[in-house]
PDB file of C-alpha atoms in Angstrom:
ATOM      1  CA  MET A 933     101.150  86.705 106.939  1.00  0.00           C
ATOM      2  CA  PRO A 934     102.483  87.022 103.340  1.00  0.00           C
ATOM      3  CA  SER A 935     100.345  85.725 100.529  1.00  0.00           C
ATOM      4  CA  GLU A 936     101.503  83.112  98.053  1.00  0.00           C
ATOM      5  CA  GLN A 937     102.407  85.848  95.583  1.00  0.00           C
ATOM      6  CA  ALA A 938     104.329  87.802  98.209  1.00  0.00           C
ATOM      7  CA  GLY A 939     106.159  84.666  99.201  1.00  0.00           C
ATOM      8  CA  GLY A 940     107.218  84.050  95.630  1.00  0.00           C
ATOM      9  CA  ALA A 941     108.340  87.600  95.053  1.00  0.00           C
ATOM     10  CA  GLY A 942     110.216  87.627  98.327  1.00  0.00           C
ATOM     11  CA  ALA A 943     112.141  84.539  97.371  1.00  0.00           C
ATOM     12  CA  ALA A 944     113.053  85.933  93.976  1.00  0.00           C
ATOM     13  CA  GLY A 945     114.242  89.312  95.230  1.00  0.00           C
ATOM     14  CA  ALA A 946     115.971  88.321  98.436  1.00  0.00           C
ATOM     15  CA  ALA A 947     119.680  88.969  98.833  1.00  0.00           C
ATOM     16  CA  GLY A 948     120.251  85.708 100.684  1.00  0.00           C
ATOM     17  CA  PRO A 949     118.975  83.312 103.319  1.00  0.00           C
ATOM     18  CA  ILE A 950     117.645  84.453 106.653  1.00  0.00           C
ATOM     19  CA  ARG A 951     120.134  83.782 109.404  1.00  0.00           C
ATOM     20  CA  SER A 952     119.730  83.576 113.122  1.00  0.00           C
ATOM     21  CA  GLU A 953     120.469  86.435 115.507  1.00  0.00           C
ATOM     22  CA  PRO A 954     123.864  88.100 114.922  1.00  0.00           C
ATOM     23  CA  GLY A 955     126.473  88.000 117.634  1.00  0.00           C
ATOM     24  CA  SER A 956     126.513  84.265 118.287  1.00  0.00           C
ATOM     25  CA  LEU A 957     127.667  81.047 116.664  1.00  0.00           C
ATOM     26  CA  LEU A 958     124.097  80.537 115.491  1.00  0.00           C
ATOM     27  CA  GLU A 959     124.421  83.434 113.036  1.00  0.00           C
ATOM     28  CA  HIS A 960     126.286  81.005 110.744  1.00  0.00           C
ATOM     29  CA  VAL A 961     123.282  78.680 110.383  1.00  0.00           C
ATOM     30  CA  ALA A 962     121.049  79.454 107.396  1.00  0.00           C
ATOM     31  CA  VAL A 963     117.333  79.222 108.204  1.00  0.00           C
ATOM     32  CA  ALA A 964     114.709  78.321 105.595  1.00  0.00           C
ATOM     33  CA  VAL A 965     111.213  79.717 106.217  1.00  0.00           C
ATOM     34  CA  PHE A 966     108.093  78.204 104.674  1.00  0.00           C
ATOM     35  CA  GLY A 967     104.369  77.973 105.435  1.00  0.00           C
ATOM     36  CA  MET A 968     101.761  75.230 104.965  1.00  0.00           C
ATOM     37  CA  ASP A 969      97.976  75.536 104.915  1.00  0.00           C
ATOM     38  CA  GLY A 970      95.318  73.168 106.250  1.00  0.00           C
ATOM     39  CA  ASP A 971      95.437  71.094 103.071  1.00  0.00           C
ATOM     40  CA  GLY A 972      99.159  70.512 103.427  1.00  0.00           C
ATOM     41  CA  ARG A 973     100.027  72.834 100.564  1.00  0.00           C
ATOM     42  CA  ILE A 974     102.859  75.351 100.591  1.00  0.00           C
ATOM     43  CA  ARG A 975     101.554  78.884 101.162  1.00  0.00           C
ATOM     44  CA  PHE A 976     104.794  80.768 101.762  1.00  0.00           C
ATOM     45  CA  TRP A 977     108.341  80.163 100.517  1.00  0.00           C
ATOM     46  CA  GLY A 978     110.936  82.316 102.258  1.00  0.00           C
ATOM     47  CA  PRO A 979     114.375  83.470 101.055  1.00  0.00           C
ATOM     48  CA  GLY A 980     116.382  80.521 102.406  1.00  0.00           C
ATOM     49  CA  ALA A 981     113.972  77.760 101.376  1.00  0.00           C
ATOM     50  CA  GLN A 982     115.204  77.590  97.783  1.00  0.00           C
ATOM     51  CA  GLY A 983     118.780  77.194  98.978  1.00  0.00           C
ATOM     52  CA  LEU A 984     117.879  74.429 101.409  1.00  0.00           C
ATOM     53  CA  PHE A 985     115.428  72.406  99.311  1.00  0.00           C
ATOM     54  CA  GLY A 986     116.461  73.468  95.790  1.00  0.00           C
ATOM     55  CA  HIS A 987     112.978  74.530  94.602  1.00  0.00           C
ATOM     56  CA  GLU A 988     112.139  77.979  93.282  1.00  0.00           C
ATOM     57  CA  ALA A 989     109.035  79.602  94.742  1.00  0.00           C
ATOM     58  CA  ALA A 990     107.061  79.356  91.492  1.00  0.00           C
ATOM     59  CA  ASP A 991     107.593  75.583  91.451  1.00  0.00           C
ATOM     60  CA  VAL A 992     106.259  74.858  94.938  1.00  0.00           C
ATOM     61  CA  LEU A 993     103.701  77.510  95.956  1.00  0.00           C
ATOM     62  CA  SER A 994     100.205  75.962  96.205  1.00  0.00           C
ATOM     63  CA  ARG A 995     101.680  72.494  95.791  1.00  0.00           C
ATOM     64  CA  PRO A 996     101.789  69.710  98.416  1.00  0.00           C
ATOM     65  CA  ALA A 997     104.478  70.159 101.051  1.00  0.00           C
ATOM     66  CA  ALA A 998     104.961  66.390 100.912  1.00  0.00           C
ATOM     67  CA  ALA A 999     107.367  67.085  98.027  1.00  0.00           C
ATOM     68  CA  LEU A1000     109.890  68.334 100.619  1.00  0.00           C
ATOM     69  CA  PHE A1001     110.181  64.901 102.249  1.00  0.00           C
ATOM     70  CA  PRO A1002     110.954  61.305 101.248  1.00  0.00           C
ATOM     71  CA  GLU A1003     108.013  58.956 100.726  1.00  0.00           C
ATOM     72  CA  PRO A1004     106.828  57.597 104.094  1.00  0.00           C
ATOM     73  CA  PRO A1005     106.422  53.868 104.754  1.00  0.00           C
ATOM     74  CA  ALA A1006     103.084  52.462 103.629  1.00  0.00           C
ATOM     75  CA  GLY A1007     100.276  53.187 106.056  1.00  0.00           C
ATOM     76  CA  THR A1008     102.094  55.948 107.970  1.00  0.00           C
ATOM     77  CA  PRO A1009     101.497  59.713 107.765  1.00  0.00           C
ATOM     78  CA  GLY A1010     103.992  61.780 105.818  1.00  0.00           C
ATOM     79  CA  SER A1011     106.385  64.206 107.469  1.00  0.00           C
ATOM     80  CA  ALA A1012     104.509  67.299 106.249  1.00  0.00           C
ATOM     81  CA  ALA A1013     101.292  66.002 107.803  1.00  0.00           C
ATOM     82  CA  ARG A1014     103.125  65.252 111.056  1.00  0.00           C
ATOM     83  CA  LEU A1015     104.576  68.750 111.185  1.00  0.00           C
ATOM     84  CA  THR A1016     101.224  70.450 110.696  1.00  0.00           C
ATOM     85  CA  GLU A1017      99.423  68.155 113.146  1.00  0.00           C
ATOM     86  CA  ARG A1018     102.030  68.570 115.891  1.00  0.00           C
ATOM     87  CA  ALA A1019     102.206  72.353 115.418  1.00  0.00           C
ATOM     88  CA  ARG A1020      98.446  72.717 115.774  1.00  0.00           C
ATOM     89  CA  THR A1021      98.200  70.268 118.672  1.00  0.00           C
ATOM     90  CA  LEU A1022     101.199  71.472 120.693  1.00  0.00           C
ATOM     91  CA  GLY A1023     101.496  75.081 119.531  1.00  0.00           C
ATOM     92  CA  TYR A1024     105.216  74.587 118.882  1.00  0.00           C
ATOM     93  CA  TRP A1025     107.213  71.521 117.888  1.00  0.00           C
ATOM     94  CA  ARG A1026     110.914  70.911 117.268  1.00  0.00           C
ATOM     95  CA  VAL A1027     112.106  67.782 115.500  1.00  0.00           C
ATOM     96  CA  ARG A1028     114.812  66.328 113.242  1.00  0.00           C
ATOM     97  CA  LEU A1029     113.504  64.663 110.075  1.00  0.00           C
ATOM     98  CA  PRO A1030     114.905  63.489 106.737  1.00  0.00           C
ATOM     99  CA  ALA A1031     114.229  66.087 104.028  1.00  0.00           C
ATOM    100  CA  LEU A1032     114.286  65.746 100.249  1.00  0.00           C
ATOM    101  CA  HIS A1033     116.256  68.068  97.968  1.00  0.00           C
ATOM    102  CA  ARG A1034     115.076  68.779  94.444  1.00  0.00           C
ATOM    103  CA  ASP A1035     118.017  66.786  93.091  1.00  0.00           C
ATOM    104  CA  GLY A1036     116.728  63.666  94.851  1.00  0.00           C
ATOM    105  CA  SER A1037     119.254  63.626  97.685  1.00  0.00           C
ATOM    106  CA  VAL A1038     118.007  63.111 101.248  1.00  0.00           C
ATOM    107  CA  PHE A1039     119.513  65.092 104.115  1.00  0.00           C
ATOM    108  CA  ASP A1040     118.977  65.402 107.857  1.00  0.00           C
ATOM    109  CA  CYS A1041     117.074  68.572 108.732  1.00  0.00           C
ATOM    110  CA  GLY A1042     116.009  70.309 111.931  1.00  0.00           C
ATOM    111  CA  PHE A1043     112.496  71.803 111.952  1.00  0.00           C
ATOM    112  CA  ARG A1044     110.621  74.184 114.234  1.00  0.00           C
ATOM    113  CA  VAL A1045     106.916  74.583 113.453  1.00  0.00           C
ATOM    114  CA  PHE A1046     104.133  76.703 114.958  1.00  0.00           C
ATOM    115  CA  PRO A1047     100.656  77.908 113.865  1.00  0.00           C
ATOM    116  CA  VAL A1048      99.886  81.480 112.839  1.00  0.00           C
ATOM    117  CA  ALA A1049      96.892  83.264 111.287  1.00  0.00           C
ATOM    118  CA  GLY A1050      97.046  83.605 107.529  1.00  0.00           C
ATOM    119  CA  SER A1051      96.298  86.814 105.631  1.00  0.00           C
ATOM    120  CA  ALA A1052      92.688  85.662 105.150  1.00  0.00           C
ATOM    121  CA  GLY A1053      92.348  84.583 108.774  1.00  0.00           C
ATOM    122  CA  ASP A1054      92.861  80.929 107.975  1.00  0.00           C
ATOM    123  CA  PRO A1055      95.378  78.904 110.025  1.00  0.00           C
ATOM    124  CA  VAL A1056      98.835  78.451 108.564  1.00  0.00           C
ATOM    125  CA  VAL A1057     101.689  76.421 110.011  1.00  0.00           C
ATOM    126  CA  MET A1058     105.014  78.199 109.686  1.00  0.00           C
ATOM    127  CA  GLY A1059     108.182  76.133 109.525  1.00  0.00           C
ATOM    128  CA  LEU A1060     111.804  77.084 110.192  1.00  0.00           C
ATOM    129  CA  ALA A1061     114.319  74.583 108.850  1.00  0.00           C
ATOM    130  CA  SER A1062     118.113  74.215 108.944  1.00  0.00           C
ATOM    131  CA  ARG A1063     120.497  71.503 107.856  1.00  0.00           C
ATOM    132  CA  GLY A1064     121.180  69.023 110.636  1.00  0.00           C
ATOM    133  CA  ASP A1065     124.942  69.014 110.078  1.00  0.00           C
ATOM    134  CA  GLU A1066     125.071  72.792 110.560  1.00  0.00           C
ATOM    135  CA  LEU A1067     123.064  72.526 113.779  1.00  0.00           C
ATOM    136  CA  ASP A1068     125.379  69.771 115.024  1.00  0.00           C
ATOM    137  CA  ARG A1069     128.444  71.878 114.254  1.00  0.00           C
ATOM    138  CA  VAL A1070     127.075  74.777 116.293  1.00  0.00           C
ATOM    139  CA  LYS A1071     126.179  72.466 119.193  1.00  0.00           C
ATOM    140  CA  THR A1072     129.720  71.067 119.168  1.00  0.00           C
ATOM    141  CA  ASN A1073     131.247  74.551 119.151  1.00  0.00           C
ATOM    142  CA  LEU A1074     128.989  75.726 121.960  1.00  0.00           C
ATOM    143  CA  ALA A1075     129.814  72.635 124.040  1.00  0.00           C
ATOM    144  CA  PHE A1076     133.532  73.263 123.486  1.00  0.00           C
ATOM    145  CA  LEU A1077     133.191  76.904 124.573  1.00  0.00           C
ATOM    146  CA  ASP A1078     131.246  75.924 127.679  1.00  0.00           C
ATOM    147  CA  ALA A1079     133.906  73.384 128.637  1.00  0.00           C
ATOM    148  CA  LEU A1080     136.678  75.908 127.981  1.00  0.00           C
ATOM    149  CA  PHE A1081     135.042  78.592 130.112  1.00  0.00           C
ATOM    150  CA  GLU A1082     134.368  76.152 132.944  1.00  0.00           C
ATOM    151  CA  THR A1083     137.835  74.607 133.155  1.00  0.00           C
ATOM    152  CA  CYS A1084     140.308  77.289 132.043  1.00  0.00           C
ATOM    153  CA  PRO A1085     142.272  78.826 134.966  1.00  0.00           C
ATOM    154  CA  ILE A1086     142.847  82.005 132.902  1.00  0.00           C
ATOM    155  CA  GLY A1087     140.209  84.726 132.926  1.00  0.00           C
ATOM    156  CA  LEU A1088     138.059  84.543 129.774  1.00  0.00           C
ATOM    157  CA  VAL A1089     135.336  86.909 128.601  1.00  0.00           C
ATOM    158  CA  MET A1090     132.962  87.333 125.641  1.00  0.00           C
ATOM    159  CA  LEU A1091     131.783  90.873 124.845  1.00  0.00           C
ATOM    160  CA  ASP A1092     129.102  92.183 122.492  1.00  0.00           C
ATOM    161  CA  GLN A1093     129.603  94.940 119.893  1.00  0.00           C
ATOM    162  CA  ASP A1094     129.016  97.578 122.564  1.00  0.00           C
ATOM    163  CA  LEU A1095     131.693  96.031 124.807  1.00  0.00           C
ATOM    164  CA  ARG A1096     129.181  94.716 127.328  1.00  0.00           C
ATOM    165  CA  TYR A1097     129.737  91.463 129.157  1.00  0.00           C
ATOM    166  CA  VAL A1098     127.964  88.503 127.540  1.00  0.00           C
ATOM    167  CA  HIS A1099     129.802  85.558 129.089  1.00  0.00           C
ATOM    168  CA  LEU A1100     132.762  85.123 131.404  1.00  0.00           C
ATOM    169  CA  ASN A1101     134.281  82.430 133.537  1.00  0.00           C
ATOM    170  CA  GLN A1102     134.657  82.207 137.287  1.00  0.00           C
ATOM    171  CA  ALA A1103     138.398  82.843 137.070  1.00  0.00           C
ATOM    172  CA  LEU A1104     137.814  86.331 135.668  1.00  0.00           C
ATOM    173  CA  ALA A1105     135.017  87.029 138.143  1.00  0.00           C
ATOM    174  CA  ASP A1106     137.383  86.137 140.976  1.00  0.00           C
ATOM    175  CA  MET A1107     140.003  88.519 139.579  1.00  0.00           C
ATOM    176  CA  ASP A1108     137.444  91.337 139.445  1.00  0.00           C
ATOM    177  CA  GLY A1109     136.060  90.535 142.886  1.00  0.00           C
ATOM    178  CA  LEU A1110     132.488  90.453 141.545  1.00  0.00           C
ATOM    179  CA  PRO A1111     130.072  87.569 140.889  1.00  0.00           C
ATOM    180  CA  VAL A1112     129.622  86.430 137.277  1.00  0.00           C
ATOM    181  CA  ALA A1113     126.032  87.705 137.275  1.00  0.00           C
ATOM    182  CA  ALA A1114     127.144  91.183 138.365  1.00  0.00           C
ATOM    183  CA  HIS A1115     129.133  91.529 135.130  1.00  0.00           C
ATOM    184  CA  LEU A1116     126.485  90.527 132.608  1.00  0.00           C
ATOM    185  CA  GLY A1117     125.053  93.395 130.572  1.00  0.00           C
ATOM    186  CA  ARG A1118     127.442  95.958 132.022  1.00  0.00           C
ATOM    187  CA  ALA A1119     130.028  97.879 130.002  1.00  0.00           C
ATOM    188  CA  THR A1120     133.642  96.821 130.364  1.00  0.00           C
ATOM    189  CA  ASP A1121     134.785 100.292 131.395  1.00  0.00           C
ATOM    190  CA  GLU A1122     132.567 100.006 134.480  1.00  0.00           C
ATOM    191  CA  ILE A1123     134.617  97.064 135.729  1.00  0.00           C
ATOM    192  CA  MET A1124     137.923  96.925 133.809  1.00  0.00           C
ATOM    193  CA  LEU A1125     139.732  99.846 135.424  1.00  0.00           C
ATOM    194  CA  THR A1126     143.066 100.640 133.762  1.00  0.00           C
ATOM    195  CA  SER A1127     145.733 103.349 133.992  1.00  0.00           C
ATOM    196  CA  ASP A1128     146.549 103.511 130.266  1.00  0.00           C
ATOM    197  CA  ASP A1129     144.515 106.639 129.395  1.00  0.00           C
ATOM    198  CA  GLY A1130     141.847 104.516 127.664  1.00  0.00           C
ATOM    199  CA  GLU A1131     144.191 102.655 125.295  1.00  0.00           C
ATOM    200  CA  PHE A1132     142.776  99.251 126.227  1.00  0.00           C
ATOM    201  CA  GLN A1133     139.203 100.419 125.587  1.00  0.00           C
ATOM    202  CA  ARG A1134     140.266 101.894 122.226  1.00  0.00           C
ATOM    203  CA  MET A1135     141.805  98.554 121.281  1.00  0.00           C
ATOM    204  CA  LEU A1136     138.598  96.712 122.195  1.00  0.00           C
ATOM    205  CA  ARG A1137     136.495  99.148 120.165  1.00  0.00           C
ATOM    206  CA  ALA A1138     138.801  98.705 117.162  1.00  0.00           C
ATOM    207  CA  VAL A1139     138.420  94.934 117.349  1.00  0.00           C
ATOM    208  CA  ALA A1140     134.630  95.208 117.697  1.00  0.00           C
ATOM    209  CA  GLY A1141     134.376  97.665 114.828  1.00  0.00           C
ATOM    210  CA  GLN A1142     136.925  96.261 112.386  1.00  0.00           C
ATOM    211  CA  GLY A1143     137.489  92.655 113.399  1.00  0.00           C
TER     212      GLY A1143
END
């Protein structure tokens, strides 16, 4: 677990925000990483947190995480306290909450929180946060792709950078004479048999390598 100083230095020297796993629509969603201690103070401020919330590491480390959220209604716990309590009680919690930017604007934000051991052995709650509108855009795109793959009568396939099957529809499976599951993880040249001296495979590799 990085210390407060490491968190600050990491934020200052980072090339950009952390993004989710390459090779999917989710790679386009920036993820802010931050950590809170038992007193509700910010212990770690990752590379994307400044971009999402607008605060530099030096301005927020060791300060209350409540500054990342709008003021709660009187008599109710703040969002930072809810995040830490739920993470420690459930072990993992996912929620959408209003977040507060440094400029005073409020925006919808998706959070995932979970407890970890700090560098001194003390419990720390780590948070991953992304803008709600970006998450909604990805959900919409994924829903569209699912509908397209399910309804299109033409064979459709998604391949990874190594030309292995990631996703395909039933129409293509029927053409190949193999179940959908029998394709997944296998290389295309195991199933796509052609008589073009490898030209089709060379074309696929060029697209994977150069876009």
